[in-house]
PDB file of C-alpha atoms in Angstrom:
ATOM      1  CA  MET M   1      46.202 -44.063-135.039  1.00 74.00           C
ATOM      2  CA  ASN M   2      47.192 -46.849-133.550  1.00 80.00           C
ATOM      3  CA  PRO M   3      45.553 -46.723-130.197  1.00 90.00           C
ATOM      4  CA  PHE M   4      47.170 -46.558-126.623  1.00 95.00           C
ATOM      5  CA  LEU M   5      49.299 -49.365-125.257  1.00 94.00           C
ATOM      6  CA  ALA M   6      50.773 -49.907-122.054  1.00 91.00           C
ATOM      7  CA  ALA M   7      54.146 -49.933-122.237  1.00 89.00           C
ATOM      8  CA  ARG M   8      57.257 -51.195-119.635  1.00 83.00           C
ATOM      9  CA  GLY M   9      57.656 -48.725-116.910  1.00 84.00           C
ATOM     10  CA  GLY M  10      53.807 -47.520-117.057  1.00 85.00           C
ATOM     11  CA  ASP M  11      53.895 -45.212-119.676  1.00 94.00           C
ATOM     12  CA  LEU M  12      51.327 -45.160-121.723  1.00 96.00           C
ATOM     13  CA  VAL M  13      52.447 -45.091-126.102  1.00 96.00           C
ATOM     14  CA  ALA M  14      50.183 -44.331-129.017  1.00 96.00           C
ATOM     15  CA  ARG M  15      51.024 -43.500-132.400  1.00 96.00           C
ATOM     16  CA  LEU M  16      49.221 -40.111-134.066  1.00 97.00           C
ATOM     17  CA  GLU M  17      49.119 -39.739-138.260  1.00 96.00           C
ATOM     18  CA  PRO M  18      49.868 -36.206-139.332  1.00 97.00           C
ATOM     19  CA  ALA M  19      46.659 -35.393-139.703  1.00 96.00           C
ATOM     20  CA  GLU M  20      45.167 -36.780-136.368  1.00 96.00           C
ATOM     21  CA  ALA M  21      47.790 -34.312-134.408  1.00 97.00           C
ATOM     22  CA  GLY M  22      46.749 -31.764-136.826  1.00 97.00           C
ATOM     23  CA  ILE M  23      42.949 -32.331-135.559  1.00 96.00           C
ATOM     24  CA  LEU M  24      43.680 -32.460-132.394  1.00 97.00           C
ATOM     25  CA  GLY M  25      45.352 -29.399-132.078  1.00 98.00           C
ATOM     26  CA  LEU M  26      42.855 -27.591-133.882  1.00 97.00           C
ATOM     27  CA  LEU M  27      40.074 -28.828-131.764  1.00 98.00           C
ATOM     28  CA  LEU M  28      42.076 -27.918-128.643  1.00 98.00           C
ATOM     29  CA  ASP M  29      42.822 -24.226-130.225  1.00 98.00           C
ATOM     30  CA  GLN M  30      38.856 -24.189-129.815  1.00 96.00           C
ATOM     31  CA  LEU M  31      38.224 -25.535-126.153  1.00 97.00           C
ATOM     32  CA  GLU M  32      41.202 -22.914-124.862  1.00 97.00           C
ATOM     33  CA  GLN M  33      39.093 -20.319-126.225  1.00 94.00           C
ATOM     34  CA  LEU M  34      36.302 -21.333-124.389  1.00 92.00           C
ATOM     35  CA  LEU M  35      38.033 -22.078-121.189  1.00 92.00           C
ATOM     36  CA  THR M  36      39.573 -18.705-121.439  1.00 90.00           C
ATOM     37  CA  ALA M  37      36.491 -16.157-123.070  1.00 86.00           C
ATOM     38  CA  ASP M  38      35.018 -14.269-120.560  1.00 83.00           C
ATOM     39  CA  PRO M  39      32.010 -16.172-119.035  1.00 77.00           C
ATOM     40  CA  ASP M  40      29.585 -13.023-119.764  1.00 76.00           C
ATOM     41  CA  ASP M  41      31.122 -13.046-123.390  1.00 76.00           C
ATOM     42  CA  VAL M  42      29.797 -16.841-124.125  1.00 72.00           C
ATOM     43  CA  GLY M  43      26.293 -16.159-122.927  1.00 69.00           C
ATOM     44  CA  ASP M  44      24.074 -19.251-122.766  1.00 82.00           C
ATOM     45  CA  ASP M  45      26.284 -21.161-125.000  1.00 88.00           C
ATOM     46  CA  PRO M  46      25.110 -24.832-125.051  1.00 91.00           C
ATOM     47  CA  VAL M  47      28.748 -26.166-124.800  1.00 92.00           C
ATOM     48  CA  VAL M  48      29.936 -23.835-122.195  1.00 89.00           C
ATOM     49  CA  GLU M  49      26.494 -25.133-119.963  1.00 88.00           C
ATOM     50  CA  ARG M  50      27.779 -28.473-120.663  1.00 90.00           C
ATOM     51  CA  LEU M  51      31.222 -28.079-119.972  1.00 91.00           C
ATOM     52  CA  PHE M  52      30.549 -26.034-116.523  1.00 87.00           C
ATOM     53  CA  PRO M  53      26.788 -27.517-115.425  1.00 84.00           C
ATOM     54  CA  ASP M  54      24.718 -25.852-113.014  1.00 81.00           C
ATOM     55  CA  GLY M  55      25.310 -27.428-109.925  1.00 82.00           C
ATOM     56  CA  HIS M  56      21.269 -26.249-108.897  1.00 81.00           C
ATOM     57  CA  ARG M  57      19.180 -27.138-111.679  1.00 80.00           C
ATOM     58  CA  SER M  58      16.050 -26.294-109.689  1.00 87.00           C
ATOM     59  CA  ASP M  59      17.197 -23.201-107.734  1.00 88.00           C
ATOM     60  CA  PRO M  60      18.774 -20.307-110.066  1.00 84.00           C
ATOM     61  CA  GLU M  61      20.280 -18.458-107.179  1.00 89.00           C
ATOM     62  CA  MET M  62      22.447 -21.819-105.539  1.00 89.00           C
ATOM     63  CA  ALA M  63      23.250 -22.311-108.951  1.00 83.00           C
ATOM     64  CA  ALA M  64      24.496 -18.902-109.562  1.00 82.00           C
ATOM     65  CA  ASP M  65      26.141 -19.138-105.876  1.00 87.00           C
ATOM     66  CA  TYR M  66      27.616 -22.487-106.579  1.00 86.00           C
ATOM     67  CA  ARG M  67      29.183 -21.472-110.191  1.00 82.00           C
ATOM     68  CA  ASP M  68      30.731 -18.027-108.434  1.00 84.00           C
ATOM     69  CA  LEU M  69      32.646 -20.691-105.774  1.00 88.00           C
ATOM     70  CA  THR M  70      33.751 -23.156-108.618  1.00 88.00           C
ATOM     71  CA  GLU M  71      33.714 -21.891-112.189  1.00 86.00           C
ATOM     72  CA  ALA M  72      36.972 -20.490-111.829  1.00 88.00           C
ATOM     73  CA  SER M  73      38.906 -23.250-110.328  1.00 94.00           C
ATOM     74  CA  LEU M  74      36.796 -25.999-112.595  1.00 93.00           C
ATOM     75  CA  ARG M  75      38.256 -23.360-115.811  1.00 93.00           C
ATOM     76  CA  SER M  76      41.434 -23.225-114.289  1.00 95.00           C
ATOM     77  CA  GLY M  77      42.167 -27.280-113.964  1.00 97.00           C
ATOM     78  CA  LYS M  78      40.653 -27.727-117.505  1.00 97.00           C
ATOM     79  CA  ALA M  79      43.090 -24.877-119.045  1.00 97.00           C
ATOM     80  CA  ASP M  80      46.500 -27.136-116.836  1.00 98.00           C
ATOM     81  CA  ASP M  81      45.177 -29.872-118.457  1.00 98.00           C
ATOM     82  CA  LEU M  82      44.956 -28.775-121.882  1.00 98.00           C
ATOM     83  CA  ALA M  83      48.075 -27.425-121.551  1.00 98.00           C
ATOM     84  CA  MET M  84      49.656 -30.903-120.485  1.00 98.00           C
ATOM     85  CA  VAL M  85      48.388 -32.752-123.753  1.00 98.00           C
ATOM     86  CA  ARG M  86      49.094 -29.642-125.845  1.00 98.00           C
ATOM     87  CA  ALA M  87      52.717 -30.187-124.644  1.00 98.00           C
ATOM     88  CA  SER M  88      52.780 -33.730-125.009  1.00 97.00           C
ATOM     89  CA  LEU M  89      51.256 -33.555-128.485  1.00 98.00           C
ATOM     90  CA  PRO M  90      53.659 -34.396-131.371  1.00 96.00           C
ATOM     91  CA  ALA M  91      52.821 -31.261-133.848  1.00 92.00           C
ATOM     92  CA  GLU M  92      53.632 -33.203-136.980  1.00 95.00           C
ATOM     93  CA  GLY M  93      52.307 -36.652-135.537  1.00 96.00           C
ATOM     94  CA  GLY M  94      54.194 -39.633-133.973  1.00 96.00           C
ATOM     95  CA  ASP M  95      54.532 -41.107-130.937  1.00 95.00           C
ATOM     96  CA  VAL M  96      52.614 -40.291-127.863  1.00 97.00           C
ATOM     97  CA  ARG M  97      54.171 -40.988-124.601  1.00 96.00           C
ATOM     98  CA  LEU M  98      52.438 -40.289-121.347  1.00 97.00           C
ATOM     99  CA  ASP M  99      52.945 -41.089-117.477  1.00 95.00           C
ATOM    100  CA  THR M 100      49.772 -41.621-115.391  1.00 93.00           C
ATOM    101  CA  ASP M 101      49.363 -37.665-114.572  1.00 96.00           C
ATOM    102  CA  GLN M 102      49.357 -36.743-118.395  1.00 98.00           C
ATOM    103  CA  ALA M 103      46.822 -39.789-119.203  1.00 97.00           C
ATOM    104  CA  GLY M 104      44.836 -38.485-116.708  1.00 97.00           C
ATOM    105  CA  ALA M 105      44.528 -34.802-118.481  1.00 98.00           C
ATOM    106  CA  TRP M 106      44.528 -36.400-121.449  1.00 98.00           C
ATOM    107  CA  LEU M 107      41.166 -38.681-120.266  1.00 98.00           C
ATOM    108  CA  ARG M 108      39.848 -35.341-118.820  1.00 98.00           C
ATOM    109  CA  THR M 109      40.554 -33.365-122.036  1.00 98.00           C
ATOM    110  CA  SER M 110      39.529 -35.428-124.631  1.00 98.00           C
ATOM    111  CA  ASN M 111      35.938 -35.922-122.681  1.00 97.00           C
ATOM    112  CA  ASP M 112      35.499 -31.801-122.629  1.00 98.00           C
ATOM    113  CA  LEU M 113      36.570 -32.610-126.285  1.00 98.00           C
ATOM    114  CA  ARG M 114      33.964 -34.943-127.058  1.00 97.00           C
ATOM    115  CA  LEU M 115      31.265 -33.035-124.674  1.00 96.00           C
ATOM    116  CA  ALA M 116      31.910 -29.932-126.838  1.00 96.00           C
ATOM    117  CA  LEU M 117      32.312 -31.379-130.403  1.00 96.00           C
ATOM    118  CA  GLY M 118      28.386 -33.888-129.528  1.00 96.00           C
ATOM    119  CA  THR M 119      26.841 -30.302-128.178  1.00 96.00           C
ATOM    120  CA  ARG M 120      27.357 -29.178-130.870  1.00 95.00           C
ATOM    121  CA  LEU M 121      26.644 -32.033-133.211  1.00 93.00           C
ATOM    122  CA  ASP M 122      23.657 -32.952-131.029  1.00 93.00           C
ATOM    123  CA  ILE M 123      24.809 -36.109-130.795  1.00 93.00           C
ATOM    124  CA  SER M 124      22.629 -38.598-128.887  1.00 89.00           C
ATOM    125  CA  GLU M 125      22.327 -42.572-128.169  1.00 89.00           C
ATOM    126  CA  GLU M 126      20.777 -42.974-131.788  1.00 90.00           C
ATOM    127  CA  THR M 127      23.742 -41.336-133.530  1.00 90.00           C
ATOM    128  CA  GLU M 128      25.087 -43.509-135.630  1.00 86.00           C
ATOM    129  CA  PRO M 129      28.792 -43.205-137.128  1.00 85.00           C
ATOM    130  CA  PRO M 130      28.778 -41.922-140.387  1.00 82.00           C
ATOM    131  CA  GLU M 131      29.550 -44.682-143.188  1.00 84.00           C
ATOM    132  CA  ASP M 132      30.520 -42.309-145.608  1.00 82.00           C
ATOM    133  CA  VAL M 133      32.875 -39.113-145.182  1.00 81.00           C
ATOM    134  CA  ALA M 134      30.084 -36.966-147.268  1.00 83.00           C
ATOM    135  CA  ASP M 135      30.041 -33.499-145.985  1.00 88.00           C
ATOM    136  CA  GLU M 136      31.163 -30.954-143.273  1.00 88.00           C
ATOM    137  CA  GLU M 137      28.677 -32.697-140.438  1.00 87.00           C
ATOM    138  CA  ASP M 138      30.085 -35.912-141.272  1.00 87.00           C
ATOM    139  CA  GLN M 139      33.984 -35.123-141.049  1.00 92.00           C
ATOM    140  CA  GLN M 140      32.562 -33.514-137.606  1.00 93.00           C
ATOM    141  CA  LEU M 141      30.756 -37.266-136.711  1.00 94.00           C
ATOM    142  CA  ALA M 142      33.856 -39.017-137.817  1.00 93.00           C
ATOM    143  CA  VAL M 143      36.106 -37.037-135.807  1.00 95.00           C
ATOM    144  CA  TYR M 144      33.400 -37.234-132.890  1.00 95.00           C
ATOM    145  CA  TYR M 145      33.555 -41.398-133.116  1.00 94.00           C
ATOM    146  CA  TRP M 146      37.718 -41.256-133.509  1.00 96.00           C
ATOM    147  CA  LEU M 147      38.017 -39.386-129.947  1.00 96.00           C
ATOM    148  CA  THR M 148      35.792 -41.876-129.057  1.00 96.00           C
ATOM    149  CA  ALA M 149      37.871 -44.710-130.043  1.00 95.00           C
ATOM    150  CA  LEU M 150      41.056 -42.294-128.661  1.00 96.00           C
ATOM    151  CA  GLN M 151      39.468 -42.376-124.980  1.00 97.00           C
ATOM    152  CA  GLY M 152      38.548 -45.513-125.084  1.00 96.00           C
ATOM    153  CA  SER M 153      41.893 -47.124-125.813  1.00 96.00           C
ATOM    154  CA  LEU M 154      43.305 -44.768-123.467  1.00 96.00           C
ATOM    155  CA  VAL M 155      41.061 -46.150-120.547  1.00 96.00           C
ATOM    156  CA  ASP M 156      41.694 -49.707-122.131  1.00 94.00           C
ATOM    157  CA  ALA M 157      45.504 -48.894-121.940  1.00 94.00           C
ATOM    158  CA  LEU M 158      45.644 -47.300-117.987  1.00 93.00           C
ATOM    159  CA  VAL M 159      43.447 -50.612-116.981  1.00 92.00           C
ATOM    160  CA  ALA M 160      46.235 -52.880-118.580  1.00 89.00           C
ATOM    161  CA  SER M 161      48.952 -51.185-117.145  1.00 87.00           C
ATOM    162  CA  ARG M 162      47.690 -51.073-113.868  1.00 84.00           C
ATOM    163  CA  SER M 163      46.682 -54.570-113.897  1.00 80.00           C
ATOM    164  CA  GLY M 164      50.265 -55.438-114.903  1.00 71.00           C
ATOM    165  CA  ARG M 165      49.538 -56.359-118.541  1.00 65.00           C
ATOM    166  CA  THR M 166      51.875 -54.536-120.673  1.00 58.00           C
TER     167      THR M 166
END
């Protein structure tokens, strides 16, 4: 991946390799499945709990009421962001060019992807990037750290764009 950079005119541009675009597409598919699943069907899935945390942890009744009021709009917003990311993702790799709205959607969606993957992998502050990619868990960790770098380069490019540095 060539990191996101601020381009003239305010757009942000990065280049994804075909494998990176493919991985991102698969992750988007998995996130979409979580977002469109019936909340009753996902039960106590820790990823869903991480994406839609309780509003009131000390009061289960208030938490349920809060969830009833907010979950549909949160799911809808996440689904809209995901659709915007998918629309701007070159399926076979290549240049990604984002305006400010698209960049916001990419930030929020990449954060959701990192939350989901980090929860599944039980990532903590002590988790280190793999030195060698020897097994499936190492591959997933490598993807997590790649998403972190992608998100970080997007934040840096947004800051540069807003400060007039291109």
